[in-house]
């Protein structure tokens, strides 16, 4: 076995020093009944690289990569071009094969990028402080609600009808099992919902997504004021982080917690994970945040350096009183995010966002001309909702058969609401070409 | 040591010649570079991406104002490459040396796994593409699930949790749901004192009173104490096995029996599954749920803190409550159940799980095969016992052997030396070793938990043992200063954690803002 | 410096605190690991590849005996990864710092180029596949050739040479062939004193008497001396432009005229083409042949010494003599001329050239485009002149500016300090800098040839300048020991090159063999 | 431009310090006539990664990758499986972006692997010393002849008819222009040539390839003796380095110089380059070797270390008296070779060679059964010659049209010898499957 350095001679010598005659003897504590003799059945033996590569490639070949076809799928995960430098750097063994930076003297690399990550997240969201990442946006969303509950000492959260249904489900699941109440607003297809009226002095927070899952872009300042007036927090969710290159950030609209899916910067689609949750808040709530935090300090020689800090919030110190049970987070995805954003910089991100928006405008305008297609949105960033003349799920299947990945039918996200069945979410990014748009329009024209 | 018995001039085992102090203008020390923050290197308008002009300047963003400034620095690509290359050079890593962090399982991360995860057929597919276009992805998930089920003997597996702690939550919710389904709401969860912090944190988040189970002298659950605590309001026990002292819970079958007898369920923390893969099927122990850290047992890289993946295997009793999304193998291919159906308790995470970790873990598993996985766990346990046997007289072992995949020491051997466990760990940094896990488990004074993993050669373990023995001798010889002043050869010396926590600085700010803040 | 004007606590510009000597058991120094040879780590039967059993044990190898033993060490994959990771950590690199090696053009190596070269459509095609199955490869070669021709203005390009020196040979053979074709065998080749060693070596290998052309005070070819040397037995001049002193040969058009008038041909060493790309077309200078180091001007990585690629552009006069293989664009796609036809002088190398370097160079060129290439050469020259202007009073410039892409200093500023150019270079190592090229060109006493390249930011160049200025002050202040004892912070201190050459040990041998040899 | 860090402000400030008003002024030395105003015409401007990637992928897509089809092409370049670890390690910036190790104190990584490479080459070839690489096997072959000429002070080389025609051409080109004589033996299709008779006391060397380009494997001991009897050197060329895992090495057969194409270990096919030439000889000829040499020494503290040594042979010191003009060599390819060979080790290489041989036997036996196909060889390693019932070049084209890359027609290598037109070189490696062999056999059966 190529990964195992011990030789049979080694093993013999080691057993001799230990003073037992076989490795089996080391497992003497295992109850007899539970000891398996021989290998577990039904599983193949080891295989060489060439063989494994063939098996994995055979599986991969049964999928349709986004890059191989016109591609318009979004709804919480976006296909952006990631510069080659990112993947090169994150694969450096010193990043890839290191653990959580518990020994800061030999982990300054990780710690410094986490500090940079936290700063970038703060800048992007317009918030004061950010943590060192969550698993993804959806779990970050649920954690944000629990944090709001802690901060407000209340336990009623209002979830916008524009919140990504998976995020709502994750939050509802948390609510159900960790004992708070989640109130779901109805699907806000038109982007016109007004949640302010629902906020009362039992409300811990309102969770609203911008742009919404249907693509609408809204100024949330009034909602923030309404929340604050009742002592509730406003949690803003962003599932397309690139939008923050164009839109006023949630922080400037008065958000108290901002949760963001960071995948769109630095990370591939990966069929849904691993992604990276960005989590930011105001300085005053710092000690209520979940997750790791990296902070600046000095070393014994007075040199600047970084450490994990405020860990008295965390499970490994605080145990049952921790703000969250999170331990492993999304370190390497955060690094990819940080590197990609460093490559983009202010000018790059701003332009990238503009290109996304302009491409989406072109796509919306072109598709609007197809008979049987109505664009629902007045406003959007790089994704919008189409109302088709027939069931969107079957349309996407037909498109797929023609090698076009045409978008996400809303019914895929929300089951059992037939009035949503004709809705299709369509996303365009800098990777979308005029030819792609034309191909989609032409195919829709034929199909509808 | 074999590696030094041939060849000549190998300088490794010699004591390093001390070099005189040298001051440099740059602050760099040869290949060890100082490096400022990325924010301190930016210039307006500079960027490391070349993008075409947007097709239109039109904005369709409703009543939202376009953003005028973000505050991100502008750098060119060579600068960014250099910056992160230099940062990486300040890190320890498995690739560079033995990384014996107990409980963390820092084993070799094969590069084949990285290559496979990056195949466009896996990396460039969207979680919401039509199911017909992701059959290979679903098959990969199903294959991995099948391995996990066969290796554990359990009835079902929930693949979506993002890491171990998330898996704990998933498993504990399933237990909650099962209890609720039988109308049997309970209040307490029992957790050994030595448990990982995520266990009590998880149980508490679900509203349970967490109660500690004491340990026996020999580091296992005290069966009598457990019996005393079990009762009709106990929902579950959360037990790590092999436990966090690196020991197999001898009475685990009996424990399972008692727990079930009391109407409770058995959550097993599977973080240490790597010790017993192929040798023990957890189902045969009587557990109801167990998360598997793919980033430990199945070697998906730790990446400086994540990402991981924490699939949870479930017993028949809990299987119905598993969350969405779930892959189902059908006659016409695979489908994905994306909405919580039937008794399913809901959803843990958007989409279908940590696919990028699944492909890596599957590659790892296929590479090892049933025989290789068994050999790996055997070698892991052998290496740990070899460390234990070799150092138990020089250092002080917390428990007699045999241990499982990790060897636990306490700080008795440092008594009256003026050297603490932390000092000892820091001296290891100067020697080119990442320290073991220290001060965990909490039940052992000055704990040092050493997990060499199966990836280390005997030669490497021998040098490690010799180094620790030398350090132990040095500590006992009265040279406390060598330890209290350590580390001295690392990119930074000891960092002031108290100052960091007292007035937290969690992000960079431009000087102007800092000045304002100071006013 | 911009990068230090914001932020706080950046330690870079402060003098480093000297730390006390620390001896370690392992010989490691924190993250700087000692590492033996791979041969000292092997064990029988261990391997890092898993291979299936051969289908048959039959041998069909005629009268040759199967091999019984080779002597290679057996390691597992984790060991090999660690070994080469550790070795890499003992290297300086562009990725980690400024690498101002004059004449070597250590510019940024974009990772996109690496990714493109690894596309299976380029990396996994065989040079002898049917031509119909490699049309994209031939098109890529043709595109790169087209760029090279347009950038140089020349008539043809031979793509196959493996590096610069190989290109020189190719160009000089073409000259030979052209002279022979006109029945005009000649005996001498003129080469400036300052030329790179490959120039005289190449000319001599072709049987020419190599004659040095002296330089003027201002570092250019002495036109009068050249005239005196030119004559009917001179086959060619080999002139580097910009020359190895980093200067543009002002009289180059006149030189070309004189050379041609004498019936000779003009070989231009294009190693420094990077200074003038987009600004000067070598054809307009009157040259006949020039190699282009893709690994310098077009940034294919140096890789610790290679591989490179040295395509040679040729004038109308030399074009017919170009070697096989050659790509030809035809009405039905591309073809590859694989056999020397017509006047072609033969073949330089198996197959069609360094394809892996072509794809990288083409990616680089497409990324820059005509505007970017021009900006790159402008910035390279600007950076070099900035260094020259900033250091000419602190150090001693060999020539007044403006220079081209590199700034040449001599050792006058070190006079009477007891510090040599080599000492000065070694002190730079402690500061985290790779030194400039030293003692080349030979014509300058204690030469220091600094080529920052366009890849360095002003901030980086400023810190470099400040560091050199500080070192120069330090040398002048009488602290010779800081230099003569340098380097002290590098993985190894000064190595004994004399001992290495006196009794060369060019390979590892097992101890037994060494003992036998000693007997 | 993403690769250029200077900003316009930087440029202005720098020009001011230099004391000129524009960059153009720095080019004052360029003769007016040669100065180009504005950009060079006919060339596009800079492009972003996404755009360049699209262009390059479009080109790549016009080729047929070996891995995508049944593949039997060899003749000097072989498709072996290279473990993922190799490519990961050679891309580490510290290896990839460093120069020739002229400053040994910060180049020990490169120097140590070169020392390991030299040792491995010595072990593999059975020779005493090796250099730090040549461009490839073919240029190494020409250099070997020139070295033999220096050693023997003679200038007549005899080239075997089994030598790869490209190698022979490169050597002949060298001969023609650097003034020695190369005598070509006729194509040795049957592997029966006897060169001993041609050796006389004018002969500097005999160059023979083993296995020959036609695949024949021969014991060269007698030839070595014949050479030595006349004071000539025996140069053995190996184009398939993996064969050294199975066959008695040239060193044990009496070779004086061994030249080997190292591509087969660690390096991809890359359409012919970059490859890596291995060059080994006897200790007594050490100082006549071309190329760089790495040697062991100690540093100022007495620690073992490595340096480039014996550079008085080289162009940068010796100039017109150098043993060769080589400067840049194949460093990174040598590293890939060294890493791959370290992964293989004794056990791995031996087994790999056996697998190659066994697969080739299976292929030969299967193809021999196809009507119209005769296997020429009695002996071979992993490549053999077929005599087809018709022109091999057209057969390979027909096979390619059926997505099979069936081998190399000898006429592709040797022009103008119609008697060779029906010969096809067929190689099989560990990457060749039974299905591939079956596909080739079936296709040949239909075509012939
Ligand atoms: C025993 C134990 N349980 C649980 C966990 C939590 O796993 P994760 O970090 O993947 O959330 C860990 C990880 O450190 C552990 O060691
Ligand atoms: C001026 C000059 N000419 C020629 C060469 C030789 O080029 P290569 O190393 O690619 O053979 C070099 C490389 O160092 C050089 O600087």
Short mmCIF file of N, CA, C and O in Angstrom, two decimals, chain C residues 68-148:
data_model
loop_
_atom_site.label_atom_id
_atom_site.label_comp_id
_atom_site.label_asym_id
_atom_site.label_seq_id
_atom_site.Cartn_x
_atom_site.Cartn_y
_atom_site.Cartn_z
N UNK C 68 18.58 -8.15 -11.98
CA UNK C 68 18.29 -8.67 -10.64
C UNK C 68 18.20 -7.56 -9.61
O UNK C 68 17.37 -7.60 -8.71
N UNK C 69 19.05 -6.57 -9.73
CA UNK C 69 19.00 -5.52 -8.72
C UNK C 69 19.45 -4.19 -9.31
O UNK C 69 20.32 -4.13 -10.17
N UNK C 70 18.81 -3.14 -8.86
CA UNK C 70 19.14 -1.81 -9.38
C UNK C 70 19.81 -0.98 -8.29
O UNK C 70 20.78 -0.28 -8.53
N UNK C 71 19.26 -1.08 -7.08
CA UNK C 71 19.82 -0.30 -5.99
C UNK C 71 19.00 0.91 -5.60
O UNK C 71 19.46 1.77 -4.84
N UNK C 72 17.78 0.98 -6.14
CA UNK C 72 16.92 2.13 -5.81
C UNK C 72 16.29 1.94 -4.43
O UNK C 72 15.94 0.84 -4.05
N UNK C 73 16.11 3.03 -3.70
CA UNK C 73 15.50 2.94 -2.37
C UNK C 73 13.97 2.79 -2.47
O UNK C 73 13.37 3.25 -3.43
N UNK C 74 13.38 2.15 -1.48
CA UNK C 74 11.92 1.99 -1.45
C UNK C 74 11.31 2.90 -0.39
O UNK C 74 11.65 2.82 0.79
N UNK C 75 10.41 3.76 -0.82
CA UNK C 75 9.74 4.67 0.11
C UNK C 75 8.24 4.63 -0.13
O UNK C 75 7.78 4.21 -1.18
N UNK C 76 7.49 5.09 0.84
CA UNK C 76 6.05 5.24 0.66
C UNK C 76 5.75 6.64 0.16
O UNK C 76 6.61 7.52 0.20
N UNK C 77 4.52 6.86 -0.29
CA UNK C 77 4.19 8.18 -0.83
C UNK C 77 4.34 9.31 0.18
O UNK C 77 4.90 10.36 -0.15
N UNK C 78 3.85 9.13 1.41
CA UNK C 78 4.02 10.25 2.35
C UNK C 78 5.48 10.64 2.54
O UNK C 78 5.79 11.83 2.67
N UNK C 79 6.35 9.67 2.52
CA UNK C 79 7.77 9.99 2.69
C UNK C 79 8.31 10.79 1.51
O UNK C 79 9.10 11.72 1.69
N UNK C 80 7.89 10.39 0.34
CA UNK C 80 8.39 11.09 -0.85
C UNK C 80 7.86 12.52 -0.89
O UNK C 80 8.60 13.47 -1.18
N UNK C 81 6.59 12.67 -0.58
CA UNK C 81 6.01 14.02 -0.54
C UNK C 81 6.78 14.88 0.47
O UNK C 81 7.16 16.02 0.20
N UNK C 82 7.01 14.34 1.62
CA UNK C 82 7.69 15.13 2.64
C UNK C 82 9.12 15.46 2.23
O UNK C 82 9.58 16.57 2.42
N UNK C 83 9.78 14.47 1.67
CA UNK C 83 11.16 14.69 1.26
C UNK C 83 11.27 15.86 0.28
O UNK C 83 12.05 16.79 0.49
N UNK C 84 10.48 15.82 -0.76
CA UNK C 84 10.63 16.86 -1.78
C UNK C 84 10.00 18.19 -1.34
O UNK C 84 10.42 19.26 -1.78
N UNK C 85 9.02 18.11 -0.47
CA UNK C 85 8.51 19.36 0.11
C UNK C 85 9.62 20.04 0.91
O UNK C 85 9.87 21.24 0.77
N UNK C 86 10.28 19.27 1.73
CA UNK C 86 11.37 19.83 2.53
C UNK C 86 12.49 20.37 1.65
O UNK C 86 13.04 21.43 1.92
N UNK C 87 12.84 19.62 0.62
CA UNK C 87 13.89 20.12 -0.27
C UNK C 87 13.46 21.46 -0.86
O UNK C 87 14.23 22.42 -0.90
N UNK C 88 12.22 21.53 -1.30
CA UNK C 88 11.77 22.77 -1.92
C UNK C 88 11.92 23.93 -0.96
O UNK C 88 12.22 25.06 -1.35
N UNK C 89 11.73 23.65 0.32
CA UNK C 89 11.79 24.73 1.30
C UNK C 89 13.20 25.27 1.51
O UNK C 89 13.39 26.22 2.25
N UNK C 90 14.16 24.64 0.86
CA UNK C 90 15.54 25.14 0.95
C UNK C 90 15.90 26.02 -0.25
O UNK C 90 17.06 26.38 -0.42
N UNK C 91 14.92 26.30 -1.08
CA UNK C 91 15.17 27.07 -2.30
C UNK C 91 14.63 28.48 -2.23
O UNK C 91 13.55 28.71 -1.67
N UNK C 92 15.34 29.38 -2.82
CA UNK C 92 14.81 30.70 -3.11
C UNK C 92 14.02 30.60 -4.42
O UNK C 92 14.26 29.73 -5.23
N UNK C 93 13.05 31.50 -4.62
CA UNK C 93 12.22 31.44 -5.82
C UNK C 93 11.59 32.80 -6.08
O UNK C 93 11.40 33.59 -5.15
N UNK C 94 11.25 33.04 -7.32
CA UNK C 94 10.54 34.29 -7.65
C UNK C 94 9.27 34.40 -6.83
O UNK C 94 8.90 35.47 -6.37
N UNK C 95 8.59 33.28 -6.70
CA UNK C 95 7.34 33.30 -5.94
C UNK C 95 7.55 33.86 -4.54
O UNK C 95 6.62 34.39 -3.94
N UNK C 96 8.75 33.70 -4.01
CA UNK C 96 8.99 34.11 -2.62
C UNK C 96 9.70 35.44 -2.50
O UNK C 96 9.67 36.05 -1.43
N UNK C 97 10.34 35.90 -3.54
CA UNK C 97 11.04 37.17 -3.40
C UNK C 97 11.66 37.66 -4.70
O UNK C 97 11.70 36.94 -5.71
N UNK C 98 12.14 38.88 -4.62
CA UNK C 98 12.78 39.52 -5.77
C UNK C 98 14.03 38.72 -6.15
O UNK C 98 14.79 38.30 -5.29
N UNK C 99 14.23 38.52 -7.44
CA UNK C 99 15.25 37.58 -7.92
C UNK C 99 15.99 38.27 -9.06
O UNK C 99 15.84 37.90 -10.22
N UNK C 100 16.83 39.24 -8.69
CA UNK C 100 17.31 40.19 -9.71
C UNK C 100 18.51 39.71 -10.52
O UNK C 100 19.41 40.48 -10.81
N UNK C 101 18.51 38.44 -10.89
CA UNK C 101 19.63 37.86 -11.63
C UNK C 101 19.74 38.46 -13.03
O UNK C 101 18.98 38.09 -13.92
N UNK C 102 20.70 39.35 -13.20
CA UNK C 102 20.89 39.96 -14.51
C UNK C 102 21.11 38.93 -15.59
O UNK C 102 21.76 37.91 -15.37
N UNK C 103 20.54 39.18 -16.76
CA UNK C 103 20.65 38.33 -17.93
C UNK C 103 19.72 37.12 -17.86
O UNK C 103 19.49 36.47 -18.86
N UNK C 104 19.18 36.84 -16.67
CA UNK C 104 18.38 35.62 -16.51
C UNK C 104 16.87 35.88 -16.55
O UNK C 104 16.09 34.96 -16.73
N UNK C 105 16.49 37.13 -16.36
CA UNK C 105 15.08 37.53 -16.50
C UNK C 105 14.14 36.67 -15.67
O UNK C 105 13.32 35.90 -16.18
N UNK C 106 14.28 36.83 -14.37
CA UNK C 106 13.43 36.08 -13.46
C UNK C 106 12.15 36.86 -13.24
O UNK C 106 11.94 37.50 -12.21
N UNK C 107 11.25 36.76 -14.21
CA UNK C 107 9.98 37.46 -14.09
C UNK C 107 8.90 36.51 -13.59
O UNK C 107 9.11 35.29 -13.50
N UNK C 108 7.78 37.09 -13.27
CA UNK C 108 6.63 36.32 -12.79
C UNK C 108 6.26 35.20 -13.76
O UNK C 108 6.21 35.43 -14.98
N UNK C 109 5.98 34.03 -13.22
CA UNK C 109 5.53 32.89 -14.03
C UNK C 109 4.06 32.63 -13.75
O UNK C 109 3.71 31.98 -12.77
N UNK C 110 3.18 33.13 -14.61
CA UNK C 110 1.74 33.00 -14.33
C UNK C 110 1.30 31.53 -14.26
O UNK C 110 1.75 30.71 -15.05
N UNK C 111 0.41 31.23 -13.33
CA UNK C 111 -0.06 29.87 -13.19
C UNK C 111 -1.04 29.47 -14.27
O UNK C 111 -1.23 28.28 -14.53
N UNK C 112 -1.65 30.46 -14.91
CA UNK C 112 -2.52 30.12 -16.04
C UNK C 112 -1.70 29.36 -17.09
O UNK C 112 -2.20 28.40 -17.69
N UNK C 113 -0.48 29.78 -17.30
CA UNK C 113 0.36 29.12 -18.29
C UNK C 113 0.56 27.65 -17.95
O UNK C 113 0.57 26.78 -18.81
N UNK C 114 0.76 27.40 -16.66
CA UNK C 114 0.93 26.02 -16.23
C UNK C 114 -0.33 25.21 -16.49
O UNK C 114 -0.29 24.07 -16.95
N UNK C 115 -1.46 25.82 -16.17
CA UNK C 115 -2.74 25.12 -16.35
C UNK C 115 -2.97 24.81 -17.83
O UNK C 115 -3.39 23.71 -18.19
N UNK C 116 -2.68 25.76 -18.68
CA UNK C 116 -2.94 25.54 -20.11
C UNK C 116 -2.01 24.47 -20.68
O UNK C 116 -2.42 23.64 -21.48
N UNK C 117 -0.77 24.48 -20.24
CA UNK C 117 0.18 23.49 -20.75
C UNK C 117 -0.23 22.08 -20.34
O UNK C 117 0.17 21.10 -20.97
N UNK C 118 -1.03 21.99 -19.28
CA UNK C 118 -1.44 20.67 -18.78
C UNK C 118 -2.78 20.20 -19.33
O UNK C 118 -3.25 19.12 -18.96
N UNK C 119 -3.41 20.97 -20.19
CA UNK C 119 -4.64 20.48 -20.82
C UNK C 119 -4.30 19.17 -21.53
O UNK C 119 -3.30 19.11 -22.26
N UNK C 120 -5.11 18.13 -21.34
CA UNK C 120 -4.77 16.86 -22.00
C UNK C 120 -4.59 17.03 -23.51
O UNK C 120 -3.77 16.34 -24.12
N UNK C 121 -5.30 17.97 -24.10
CA UNK C 121 -5.15 18.21 -25.54
C UNK C 121 -3.76 18.68 -25.92
O UNK C 121 -3.38 18.65 -27.10
N UNK C 122 -2.98 19.14 -24.96
CA UNK C 122 -1.58 19.51 -25.24
C UNK C 122 -0.59 18.54 -24.58
O UNK C 122 0.39 18.15 -25.18
N UNK C 123 -0.86 18.20 -23.33
CA UNK C 123 0.13 17.42 -22.56
C UNK C 123 0.08 15.94 -22.92
O UNK C 123 1.07 15.24 -22.82
N UNK C 124 -1.10 15.48 -23.30
CA UNK C 124 -1.27 14.04 -23.52
C UNK C 124 -1.38 13.70 -25.00
O UNK C 124 -2.19 12.87 -25.40
N UNK C 125 -0.58 14.36 -25.81
CA UNK C 125 -0.53 13.98 -27.23
C UNK C 125 0.91 13.63 -27.58
O UNK C 125 1.86 14.19 -27.06
N UNK C 126 1.01 12.68 -28.48
CA UNK C 126 2.32 12.10 -28.82
C UNK C 126 2.86 12.78 -30.08
O UNK C 126 2.10 13.07 -30.99
N UNK C 127 4.17 13.02 -30.10
CA UNK C 127 4.74 13.73 -31.26
C UNK C 127 4.61 12.96 -32.57
O UNK C 127 4.77 13.55 -33.63
N UNK C 128 4.31 11.67 -32.49
CA UNK C 128 4.21 10.88 -33.73
C UNK C 128 2.80 10.39 -33.99
O UNK C 128 2.60 9.47 -34.79
N UNK C 129 1.81 10.97 -33.32
CA UNK C 129 0.42 10.68 -33.69
C UNK C 129 0.18 11.16 -35.12
O UNK C 129 0.82 12.11 -35.57
N UNK C 130 -0.82 10.57 -35.78
CA UNK C 130 -1.16 11.08 -37.12
C UNK C 130 -1.40 12.59 -37.07
O UNK C 130 -2.00 13.10 -36.12
N UNK C 131 -0.93 13.26 -38.07
CA UNK C 131 -1.01 14.72 -38.14
C UNK C 131 -2.46 15.20 -38.04
O UNK C 131 -2.74 16.27 -37.49
N UNK C 132 -3.36 14.40 -38.53
CA UNK C 132 -4.77 14.81 -38.46
C UNK C 132 -5.27 14.89 -37.03
O UNK C 132 -6.27 15.56 -36.76
N UNK C 133 -4.57 14.25 -36.10
CA UNK C 133 -5.04 14.23 -34.71
C UNK C 133 -4.33 15.25 -33.83
O UNK C 133 -4.53 15.26 -32.62
N UNK C 134 -3.48 16.08 -34.44
CA UNK C 134 -2.75 17.10 -33.66
C UNK C 134 -2.82 18.46 -34.33
O UNK C 134 -1.91 19.28 -34.20
N UNK C 135 -3.92 18.72 -35.00
CA UNK C 135 -4.05 20.00 -35.71
C UNK C 135 -4.00 21.18 -34.75
O UNK C 135 -3.47 22.24 -35.07
N UNK C 136 -4.55 21.01 -33.57
CA UNK C 136 -4.53 22.12 -32.60
C UNK C 136 -3.13 22.42 -32.11
O UNK C 136 -2.76 23.58 -31.88
N UNK C 137 -2.33 21.37 -31.96
CA UNK C 137 -0.95 21.57 -31.52
C UNK C 137 -0.16 22.32 -32.59
O UNK C 137 0.58 23.26 -32.30
N UNK C 138 -0.35 21.90 -33.84
CA UNK C 138 0.37 22.56 -34.92
C UNK C 138 -0.09 24.01 -35.05
O UNK C 138 0.71 24.92 -35.27
N UNK C 139 -1.38 24.22 -34.84
CA UNK C 139 -1.89 25.59 -34.92
C UNK C 139 -1.29 26.44 -33.79
O UNK C 139 -0.95 27.62 -34.00
N UNK C 140 -1.16 25.85 -32.62
CA UNK C 140 -0.56 26.60 -31.51
C UNK C 140 0.88 26.97 -31.83
O UNK C 140 1.31 28.11 -31.60
N UNK C 141 1.63 26.04 -32.38
CA UNK C 141 3.02 26.34 -32.75
C UNK C 141 3.04 27.43 -33.81
O UNK C 141 3.83 28.38 -33.74
N UNK C 142 2.15 27.29 -34.77
CA UNK C 142 2.11 28.28 -35.84
C UNK C 142 1.74 29.67 -35.30
O UNK C 142 2.31 30.68 -35.72
N UNK C 143 0.80 29.72 -34.37
CA UNK C 143 0.42 31.02 -33.79
C UNK C 143 1.58 31.65 -33.05
O UNK C 143 1.84 32.85 -33.18
N UNK C 144 2.27 30.83 -32.28
CA UNK C 144 3.41 31.37 -31.54
C UNK C 144 4.47 31.86 -32.53
O UNK C 144 5.03 32.96 -32.38
N UNK C 145 4.72 31.05 -33.54
CA UNK C 145 5.70 31.43 -34.56
C UNK C 145 5.30 32.76 -35.20
O UNK C 145 6.14 33.65 -35.41
N UNK C 146 4.02 32.91 -35.47
CA UNK C 146 3.53 34.13 -36.09
C UNK C 146 3.80 35.35 -35.20
O UNK C 146 4.25 36.39 -35.66
N UNK C 147 3.54 35.20 -33.91
CA UNK C 147 3.85 36.29 -32.98
C UNK C 147 5.34 36.61 -33.00
O UNK C 147 5.74 37.78 -33.03
N UNK C 148 6.15 35.58 -32.95
CA UNK C 148 7.60 35.82 -32.90
C UNK C 148 8.06 36.53 -34.17
O UNK C 148 8.89 37.45 -34.12
#
